[in-house]
């Protein structure tokens, strides 16, 4: 006997199409509900984590290991136009020449991934001359600059009149002068010979150490012992070890630790400054944890031997349309203890720098080198009075800034600018006997003499910017939520329609 049900739904069979659409609608609705309930965010975070951590396979690792972003290093020299008058006590008159432009490249070498989610590595850097970007300038241009070798040697024994007098005899014998003429290529990378360095290598240094027959207690700066030539980047081009050994958190445990430096040269506290200014903290300089705030960022600089703090300035948009936060150096970055109480720990051997200068003596092999921003930007105004020809600082040209994408902690534009200055002081010696006198430095006026400044710039290439813009669109807009909501609505609507169609068929039956 055939079974029928006149008025109910149960008596009507489901067609194949109804079953299929009912399944698809239900599955879509369930999927959308699950994703909207948090599974989508967890899935997205997991994918993002896998691509941002430094693990040897991620996209971020490839970018970090061999930097694809075009880097430029531009040098501006301060040519001394009155060297004779400067030695006699006049203010040095400076003529700024530049930029001499080089392409810069970074590659991580000797990588070791550790069990505590850190990676140990050296950073190799090298520079290639860019004639097109340098215009009519040439690496063979001659610059008249301070002869830093005898100035550093005198500074190293400045408290001992007897050693100063002995050093003066050496200077006289070797024919040392206060200023030197050298090409740009020699001043930067190739190095130039100096009579004192030659003499040190011939008579003072034996197998890399001080000759044991010399009297004890003589304090030679490391630069005089370790180098046969002088150049600001001498022996640095293509060096694997010059920048030191880094240990950085990879972010594998948590992206909150991504890019943070654990130690440098196996130390978390260096010997360059007093505690706490000697702490190795902040980023290793290329990656920051995602979710940056509008306060500050910090990174460790091996060039400065300190951790540098940059403060939030404003929201910016780069040439590719990428939005980000600008962090820059303020008058707090190189402030001394009179501006920021506690910064007395940046004093070296009881020598405290004027505000706006960093005493780099301990970092730069005993030389009286002081670092500032170009044209003494954010520094004590009296520093400008010591020289002539130096134009007032312009924030657009001389400020140090870094633009970061806060959602992912990635730099999108950088202009790292620094100026190297040398503290020149007179050595007149004691009255009558002239004990402690240095002839070539006896009449000079005390000055923090600018020698050169440089800027390292980088900007996000368009192809990488497109990828990041797509990622930021997903992260910052409700597009996925809208899509999932539509899927949920369509799924529920499909289920409702199928049941309605089935119910009408049942009614007819």
Short mmCIF file of C-alpha atoms in Angstrom, two decimals, residues 242-474:
data_model
loop_
_atom_site.label_atom_id
_atom_site.label_comp_id
_atom_site.label_asym_id
_atom_site.label_seq_id
_atom_site.Cartn_x
_atom_site.Cartn_y
_atom_site.Cartn_z
CA UNK A 242 83.25 45.45 11.50
CA UNK A 243 79.67 46.14 12.68
CA UNK A 244 79.98 43.51 15.39
CA UNK A 245 78.12 40.34 16.30
CA UNK A 246 74.37 40.68 16.83
CA UNK A 247 71.88 38.47 18.60
CA UNK A 248 68.27 39.31 17.78
CA UNK A 249 64.87 37.85 18.65
CA UNK A 250 63.21 36.25 15.65
CA UNK A 251 59.59 36.67 16.75
CA UNK A 252 58.97 32.91 16.52
CA UNK A 253 57.65 32.82 20.09
CA UNK A 254 55.77 36.12 19.80
CA UNK A 255 55.77 38.94 17.28
CA UNK A 256 55.98 41.28 20.27
CA UNK A 257 59.68 40.37 20.36
CA UNK A 258 60.31 40.61 16.62
CA UNK A 259 63.55 42.45 15.84
CA UNK A 260 64.48 43.17 19.46
CA UNK A 261 68.20 42.98 20.15
CA UNK A 262 69.28 40.53 22.83
CA UNK A 263 72.97 41.40 22.89
CA UNK A 264 75.74 42.93 20.79
CA UNK A 265 79.25 41.49 20.79
CA UNK A 266 78.02 39.12 23.50
CA UNK A 267 77.28 41.99 25.87
CA UNK A 268 74.01 43.46 27.11
CA UNK A 269 75.90 46.29 28.82
CA UNK A 270 78.84 47.81 26.96
CA UNK A 271 81.93 49.54 28.34
CA UNK A 272 81.51 52.71 26.28
CA UNK A 273 79.35 54.62 28.75
CA UNK A 274 78.28 54.37 32.38
CA UNK A 275 75.13 52.52 33.41
CA UNK A 276 72.33 52.83 32.31
CA UNK A 277 73.51 54.63 29.15
CA UNK A 278 75.52 51.53 28.25
CA UNK A 279 72.50 49.21 28.00
CA UNK A 280 71.95 47.42 24.70
CA UNK A 281 68.21 47.84 24.18
CA UNK A 282 65.61 48.36 21.48
CA UNK A 283 65.49 47.00 17.95
CA UNK A 284 68.48 45.73 16.03
CA UNK A 285 67.62 48.50 13.59
CA UNK A 286 65.58 46.95 10.76
CA UNK A 287 62.46 45.35 12.25
CA UNK A 288 60.06 46.37 14.99
CA UNK A 289 57.17 44.47 16.56
CA UNK A 290 53.78 45.11 14.90
CA UNK A 291 51.34 47.46 16.56
CA UNK A 292 53.59 50.49 17.09
CA UNK A 293 52.19 53.32 19.18
CA UNK A 294 52.42 57.08 18.88
CA UNK A 295 55.18 57.43 21.46
CA UNK A 296 58.72 56.37 20.51
CA UNK A 297 60.89 53.67 18.97
CA UNK A 298 64.36 52.61 20.00
CA UNK A 299 67.23 50.88 18.22
CA UNK A 300 70.85 50.04 18.97
CA UNK A 301 73.50 51.69 16.79
CA UNK A 302 76.92 50.06 16.63
CA UNK A 303 78.25 53.23 14.97
CA UNK A 304 77.28 55.31 18.00
CA UNK A 305 77.76 52.53 20.57
CA UNK A 306 74.43 53.45 22.14
CA UNK A 307 70.70 52.89 21.92
CA UNK A 308 68.99 55.74 20.06
CA UNK A 309 65.45 56.88 20.85
CA UNK A 310 63.30 58.46 18.16
CA UNK A 311 60.06 60.14 19.19
CA UNK A 312 56.70 60.16 17.41
CA UNK A 313 56.15 63.27 15.29
CA UNK A 314 53.20 62.81 12.94
CA UNK A 315 51.27 60.60 10.54
CA UNK A 316 52.75 60.55 7.04
CA UNK A 317 52.10 59.03 3.61
CA UNK A 318 54.99 58.04 1.36
CA UNK A 319 55.30 58.36 -2.43
CA UNK A 320 53.62 54.96 -2.88
CA UNK A 321 50.58 55.98 -0.86
CA UNK A 322 51.58 53.91 2.18
CA UNK A 323 50.48 55.44 5.49
CA UNK A 324 52.76 55.39 8.49
CA UNK A 325 54.10 57.09 11.59
CA UNK A 326 57.11 59.37 11.53
CA UNK A 327 59.57 59.09 14.43
CA UNK A 328 62.43 61.53 14.64
CA UNK A 329 65.33 62.67 16.75
CA UNK A 330 64.56 65.63 19.03
CA UNK A 331 66.65 67.75 21.36
CA UNK A 332 66.36 64.85 23.84
CA UNK A 333 68.26 62.38 21.64
CA UNK A 334 71.75 63.77 22.35
CA UNK A 335 70.80 65.80 25.42
CA UNK A 336 73.28 66.13 28.26
CA UNK A 337 72.51 66.09 31.97
CA UNK A 338 71.53 69.77 32.05
CA UNK A 339 68.58 69.02 29.75
CA UNK A 340 67.74 65.45 30.75
CA UNK A 341 68.72 64.64 34.35
CA UNK A 342 70.48 61.29 34.42
CA UNK A 343 72.19 61.69 31.05
CA UNK A 344 75.45 62.37 32.87
CA UNK A 345 76.15 58.71 32.20
CA UNK A 346 77.08 59.73 28.64
CA UNK A 347 80.11 61.62 29.95
CA UNK A 348 83.42 59.89 29.15
CA UNK A 349 86.45 60.19 31.45
CA UNK A 350 84.82 63.17 33.17
CA UNK A 351 84.37 64.89 29.79
CA UNK A 352 80.73 65.85 29.28
CA UNK A 353 79.61 67.11 25.91
CA UNK A 354 77.56 70.24 25.32
CA UNK A 355 73.94 69.39 24.77
CA UNK A 356 73.30 68.15 21.25
CA UNK A 357 76.65 66.34 21.08
CA UNK A 358 77.51 62.74 21.90
CA UNK A 359 80.99 62.16 23.33
CA UNK A 360 82.17 59.30 21.11
CA UNK A 361 85.73 59.13 22.48
CA UNK A 362 85.31 55.67 23.94
CA UNK A 363 83.47 54.47 20.83
CA UNK A 364 85.87 55.97 18.28
CA UNK A 365 89.17 54.53 19.56
CA UNK A 366 90.12 57.37 21.89
CA UNK A 367 89.76 60.21 19.40
CA UNK A 368 88.06 63.44 20.59
CA UNK A 369 85.16 62.75 18.24
CA UNK A 370 81.76 64.20 19.03
CA UNK A 371 78.63 63.25 17.11
CA UNK A 372 75.78 65.63 16.39
CA UNK A 373 73.06 66.07 13.85
CA UNK A 374 74.09 67.98 10.71
CA UNK A 375 74.75 71.69 11.14
CA UNK A 376 74.42 71.21 14.92
CA UNK A 377 70.68 70.70 14.61
CA UNK A 378 69.09 70.57 18.10
CA UNK A 379 72.45 71.38 19.69
CA UNK A 380 73.68 74.22 21.89
CA UNK A 381 73.68 77.41 19.74
CA UNK A 382 77.20 78.36 20.88
CA UNK A 383 78.64 75.56 18.71
CA UNK A 384 77.75 77.54 15.59
CA UNK A 385 79.77 80.49 16.89
CA UNK A 386 83.02 78.53 16.74
CA UNK A 387 83.09 78.35 12.94
CA UNK A 388 82.19 80.41 9.91
CA UNK A 389 80.44 79.31 6.74
CA UNK A 390 78.03 76.90 8.41
CA UNK A 391 74.43 77.69 7.52
CA UNK A 392 71.67 77.35 10.15
CA UNK A 393 70.18 73.90 10.42
CA UNK A 394 67.08 73.09 8.38
CA UNK A 395 64.86 70.28 9.73
CA UNK A 396 63.91 69.21 6.22
CA UNK A 397 67.57 68.75 5.29
CA UNK A 398 69.26 67.86 8.57
CA UNK A 399 66.78 66.05 10.84
CA UNK A 400 67.06 62.33 11.54
CA UNK A 401 63.76 60.55 10.96
CA UNK A 402 62.30 57.13 10.29
CA UNK A 403 58.85 56.40 8.85
CA UNK A 404 57.40 53.08 10.00
CA UNK A 405 54.24 51.18 9.11
CA UNK A 406 52.75 50.73 12.59
CA UNK A 407 50.66 47.64 11.79
CA UNK A 408 53.71 45.57 10.81
CA UNK A 409 56.68 47.53 12.24
CA UNK A 410 58.38 47.86 8.85
CA UNK A 411 60.33 50.98 7.76
CA UNK A 412 58.97 52.60 4.63
CA UNK A 413 61.29 55.61 4.50
CA UNK A 414 64.45 56.48 6.42
CA UNK A 415 66.81 59.45 6.55
CA UNK A 416 69.54 58.73 9.11
CA UNK A 417 71.74 61.83 9.36
CA UNK A 418 74.83 62.37 11.50
CA UNK A 419 77.72 64.84 11.67
CA UNK A 420 81.25 64.04 12.85
CA UNK A 421 82.97 66.80 14.81
CA UNK A 422 86.41 66.90 16.39
CA UNK A 423 87.10 68.72 19.64
CA UNK A 424 90.19 70.83 19.01
CA UNK A 425 91.88 72.43 22.03
CA UNK A 426 95.10 74.44 22.34
CA UNK A 427 98.19 72.95 23.98
CA UNK A 428 100.18 76.02 25.01
CA UNK A 429 102.33 74.27 27.59
CA UNK A 430 103.49 75.63 30.93
CA UNK A 431 104.83 79.20 30.99
CA UNK A 432 108.53 79.68 30.29
CA UNK A 433 109.48 75.99 30.03
CA UNK A 434 106.67 75.20 27.56
CA UNK A 435 106.27 71.74 29.08
CA UNK A 436 103.22 70.14 27.46
CA UNK A 437 103.26 72.34 24.39
CA UNK A 438 102.20 71.00 20.98
CA UNK A 439 103.49 73.41 18.37
CA UNK A 440 100.87 72.76 15.68
CA UNK A 441 98.10 73.12 18.30
CA UNK A 442 99.53 75.84 20.52
CA UNK A 443 97.63 78.77 19.00
CA UNK A 444 94.34 77.26 17.86
CA UNK A 445 91.08 78.36 19.41
CA UNK A 446 89.01 75.71 21.15
CA UNK A 447 86.31 74.52 18.78
CA UNK A 448 84.08 71.56 18.02
CA UNK A 449 85.09 71.43 14.38
CA UNK A 450 82.63 69.87 11.89
CA UNK A 451 84.51 67.53 9.54
CA UNK A 452 81.72 65.94 7.52
CA UNK A 453 78.13 64.82 7.73
CA UNK A 454 76.34 61.98 6.01
CA UNK A 455 72.87 60.71 5.42
CA UNK A 456 71.76 57.15 4.83
CA UNK A 457 68.44 57.11 3.01
CA UNK A 458 66.05 54.34 2.02
CA UNK A 459 62.59 54.29 0.50
CA UNK A 460 60.12 51.46 -0.08
CA UNK A 461 60.27 50.16 -3.69
CA UNK A 462 56.91 50.20 -5.54
CA UNK A 463 56.62 46.40 -5.92
CA UNK A 464 57.04 45.79 -2.20
CA UNK A 465 54.74 48.71 -1.43
CA UNK A 466 51.94 47.10 -3.47
CA UNK A 467 52.16 43.91 -1.41
CA UNK A 468 52.07 45.85 1.83
CA UNK A 469 49.15 48.01 0.68
CA UNK A 470 47.12 44.86 -0.02
CA UNK A 471 47.97 43.52 3.43
CA UNK A 472 47.11 46.81 5.14
CA UNK A 473 43.80 46.96 3.23
CA UNK A 474 42.81 43.60 4.66
#
